[in-house]
Amino acid sequence: MFSLLRPLTSASASVRLFSTSSRVLGRAVVYAQNGDPAKVLSVLTYPSLPTPPPNSVDIRFLLSPINPADVNVIEGVYPTKPTKTDALTAYGKGAEEQPVFVGGNEGVARVSAVGEGVKDLKEGDWVVMLKQQAGTWATDRNVSVVDVAKVPDAHLLNEAQAATITVNPPTAYNMLNDFISLKPGDWVIQNGANSAVGQAVIQIAAAQGLKTINLIRDRPNLEELKKKLESLGATQVLTYDQLADKSVREKVKEWTGGKPIRLGLNCVGGAETTAMARLLGNGAHLVSYGGMAKQPLAIPTSLFIFKNLTCHGFWQSRWYSQKPLEEREKLMQALVDLMKENKLDTPAHEIVEVSAEDSDEEATKKVQGLFQAMSEGRYGKKVLLKIDE
């Protein structure tokens, strides 16, 4: 249930939810059709939220990440699709209603107003979205209480930690815990180790007493990156070029003391993952959660026959859709506990602010330029959006 942004229906398409006489203005990053984010995204200003209806709350977004999946959603190639919304009335002369998508799936918000009948939330509480593709790149929203979850111990977290708690850390946590029972001292191998999920894997594994072999691309600042991953808790770091060297098998055996590597995590695909899979031990599990190389995953038949390899796919959105609220809350508490103990932190990030001083046209150019820069690989950090009223 959304008061700011409702699903588009024939019955509601002509209903306005705001009066343009409102003085406090909100903003959202929107698009009317799928395509290149650097071309189809725009920033829209709208009047402030009305009083929240019963069993709903008004929330003010503090930070909202831009994740790779968000780009895929805008392009129209992601499995889950957002719903176009209406009644997003632009503020100003000649403003017209238009059905649009609001970008963003993840973010942390502060409750700013509470509707009648709401018992478990109060003004000032921090919340994250439970509803997928809810549209978090906005200043504020009105949402049903069933579509948000309160962040536990929020006073002990910073905004960046809370804003990034529902996608990458839970993906890492579940992959480490859902497919095979690992004990302290067991080994895990992963590619894409410098990704946001990869860094979370390193930290959560270290907190659980697991040892990790982490694969990354070669690069000019390789030693600097290796030191960074080791500071997070990485046991060993290898490049894909080193992985191609036949002598690496003996090196890995030396590292592990002959213990089998029981879990492999893949977000790359292609030949690099084939080579990684060959290092797995008997009865190991290979979990794929991405395919950044955009190459097929080819696993030798011998690994299935002689090593009894089991392969899985993992998608955090599916996990959320299949689990009751109690399990979601248990997962969030486990992650918050790690953060409180300084065993899990956000990857390097940059906060990009859409200033209230910018016109919609200026803000649109800024957002489009940001996505253009990201597509060209000019952002090595996770980007968190902060949209001012």
JSON list of N, CA and C in Angstrom, two decimals, residues 43 49 52 82 89 112-114 120 138 169 184 190 212 237 240 271 276 325 340 364 374:
[
{"chain": "A", "resi": 43, "resn": "VAL", "atom": "N", "xyz": [14.84, 13.20, -12.71]},
{"chain": "A", "resi": 43, "resn": "VAL", "atom": "CA", "xyz": [14.50, 13.56, -11.33]},
{"chain": "A", "resi": 43, "resn": "VAL", "atom": "C", "xyz": [13.23, 14.40, -11.36]},
{"chain": "A", "resi": 49, "resn": "LEU", "atom": "N", "xyz": [4.05, 14.53, 1.41]},
{"chain": "A", "resi": 49, "resn": "LEU", "atom": "CA", "xyz": [3.11, 13.46, 1.72]},
{"chain": "A", "resi": 49, "resn": "LEU", "atom": "C", "xyz": [1.95, 13.95, 2.56]},
{"chain": "A", "resi": 52, "resn": "PRO", "atom": "N", "xyz": [-0.48, 9.91, 6.92]},
{"chain": "A", "resi": 52, "resn": "PRO", "atom": "CA", "xyz": [-0.53, 8.49, 6.54]},
{"chain": "A", "resi": 52, "resn": "PRO", "atom": "C", "xyz": [-1.87, 7.85, 6.86]},
{"chain": "A", "resi": 82, "resn": "PRO", "atom": "N", "xyz": [9.39, -4.08, -11.52]},
{"chain": "A", "resi": 82, "resn": "PRO", "atom": "CA", "xyz": [8.65, -3.13, -10.68]},
{"chain": "A", "resi": 82, "resn": "PRO", "atom": "C", "xyz": [7.29, -2.82, -11.32]},
{"chain": "A", "resi": 89, "resn": "THR", "atom": "N", "xyz": [2.44, 13.44, -9.01]},
{"chain": "A", "resi": 89, "resn": "THR", "atom": "CA", "xyz": [2.17, 14.71, -9.64]},
{"chain": "A", "resi": 89, "resn": "THR", "atom": "C", "xyz": [3.37, 15.63, -9.52]},
{"chain": "A", "resi": 112, "resn": "SER", "atom": "N", "xyz": [8.73, 9.00, 9.69]},
{"chain": "A", "resi": 112, "resn": "SER", "atom": "CA", "xyz": [8.45, 10.41, 9.94]},
{"chain": "A", "resi": 112, "resn": "SER", "atom": "C", "xyz": [7.03, 10.66, 10.42]},
{"chain": "A", "resi": 113, "resn": "ALA", "atom": "N", "xyz": [6.13, 9.73, 10.16]},
{"chain": "A", "resi": 113, "resn": "ALA", "atom": "CA", "xyz": [4.75, 9.86, 10.64]},
{"chain": "A", "resi": 113, "resn": "ALA", "atom": "C", "xyz": [4.12, 8.48, 10.69]},
{"chain": "A", "resi": 114, "resn": "VAL", "atom": "N", "xyz": [3.21, 8.27, 11.64]},
{"chain": "A", "resi": 114, "resn": "VAL", "atom": "CA", "xyz": [2.61, 6.95, 11.86]},
{"chain": "A", "resi": 114, "resn": "VAL", "atom": "C", "xyz": [1.10, 7.05, 11.73]},
{"chain": "A", "resi": 120, "resn": "ASP", "atom": "N", "xyz": [3.89, -1.33, 16.12]},
{"chain": "A", "resi": 120, "resn": "ASP", "atom": "CA", "xyz": [5.27, -1.75, 16.31]},
{"chain": "A", "resi": 120, "resn": "ASP", "atom": "C", "xyz": [6.30, -0.75, 15.78]},
{"chain": "A", "resi": 138, "resn": "ALA", "atom": "N", "xyz": [14.11, 7.98, -3.60]},
{"chain": "A", "resi": 138, "resn": "ALA", "atom": "CA", "xyz": [13.15, 9.06, -3.38]},
{"chain": "A", "resi": 138, "resn": "ALA", "atom": "C", "xyz": [13.43, 9.68, -2.02]},
{"chain": "A", "resi": 169, "resn": "PRO", "atom": "N", "xyz": [25.19, -8.34, 2.23]},
{"chain": "A", "resi": 169, "resn": "PRO", "atom": "CA", "xyz": [25.53, -9.15, 3.41]},
{"chain": "A", "resi": 169, "resn": "PRO", "atom": "C", "xyz": [24.65, -10.39, 3.57]},
{"chain": "A", "resi": 184, "resn": "PRO", "atom": "N", "xyz": [34.57, -24.38, 11.98]},
{"chain": "A", "resi": 184, "resn": "PRO", "atom": "CA", "xyz": [35.80, -23.57, 12.04]},
{"chain": "A", "resi": 184, "resn": "PRO", "atom": "C", "xyz": [36.99, -24.36, 11.51]},
{"chain": "A", "resi": 190, "resn": "GLN", "atom": "N", "xyz": [36.23, -18.49, -3.42]},
{"chain": "A", "resi": 190, "resn": "GLN", "atom": "CA", "xyz": [35.27, -17.64, -4.14]},
{"chain": "A", "resi": 190, "resn": "GLN", "atom": "C", "xyz": [35.98, -16.82, -5.21]},
{"chain": "A", "resi": 212, "resn": "THR", "atom": "N", "xyz": [39.44, -18.67, 3.80]},
{"chain": "A", "resi": 212, "resn": "THR", "atom": "CA", "xyz": [39.00, -18.37, 2.45]},
{"chain": "A", "resi": 212, "resn": "THR", "atom": "C", "xyz": [40.17, -18.22, 1.48]},
{"chain": "A", "resi": 237, "resn": "VAL", "atom": "N", "xyz": [44.85, -14.84, -1.24]},
{"chain": "A", "resi": 237, "resn": "VAL", "atom": "CA", "xyz": [44.32, -14.13, -2.40]},
{"chain": "A", "resi": 237, "resn": "VAL", "atom": "C", "xyz": [45.12, -14.54, -3.63]},
{"chain": "A", "resi": 240, "resn": "TYR", "atom": "N", "xyz": [43.23, -14.55, -11.26]},
{"chain": "A", "resi": 240, "resn": "TYR", "atom": "CA", "xyz": [42.79, -15.56, -12.22]},
{"chain": "A", "resi": 240, "resn": "TYR", "atom": "C", "xyz": [43.97, -16.04, -13.07]},
{"chain": "A", "resi": 271, "resn": "ALA", "atom": "N", "xyz": [35.55, -19.52, -17.98]},
{"chain": "A", "resi": 271, "resn": "ALA", "atom": "CA", "xyz": [36.69, -20.40, -17.75]},
{"chain": "A", "resi": 271, "resn": "ALA", "atom": "C", "xyz": [37.26, -20.24, -16.35]},
{"chain": "A", "resi": 276, "resn": "MET", "atom": "N", "xyz": [38.32, -22.76, -11.02]},
{"chain": "A", "resi": 276, "resn": "MET", "atom": "CA", "xyz": [38.08, -22.73, -9.57]},
{"chain": "A", "resi": 276, "resn": "MET", "atom": "C", "xyz": [37.42, -24.03, -9.12]},
{"chain": "A", "resi": 325, "resn": "LEU", "atom": "N", "xyz": [8.44, -13.88, 7.93]},
{"chain": "A", "resi": 325, "resn": "LEU", "atom": "CA", "xyz": [9.01, -12.68, 8.52]},
{"chain": "A", "resi": 325, "resn": "LEU", "atom": "C", "xyz": [9.97, -13.00, 9.65]},
{"chain": "A", "resi": 340, "resn": "LYS", "atom": "N", "xyz": [27.71, -4.75, 14.99]},
{"chain": "A", "resi": 340, "resn": "LYS", "atom": "CA", "xyz": [27.93, -4.21, 16.33]},
{"chain": "A", "resi": 340, "resn": "LYS", "atom": "C", "xyz": [29.29, -4.64, 16.88]},
{"chain": "A", "resi": 364, "resn": "THR", "atom": "N", "xyz": [18.71, 15.92, -12.91]},
{"chain": "A", "resi": 364, "resn": "THR", "atom": "CA", "xyz": [18.62, 14.86, -13.91]},
{"chain": "A", "resi": 364, "resn": "THR", "atom": "C", "xyz": [19.97, 14.67, -14.61]},
{"chain": "A", "resi": 374, "resn": "MET", "atom": "N", "xyz": [29.41, 5.21, -14.07]},
{"chain": "A", "resi": 374, "resn": "MET", "atom": "CA", "xyz": [29.41, 3.85, -13.53]},
{"chain": "A", "resi": 374, "resn": "MET", "atom": "C", "xyz": [29.50, 2.82, -14.65]}
]
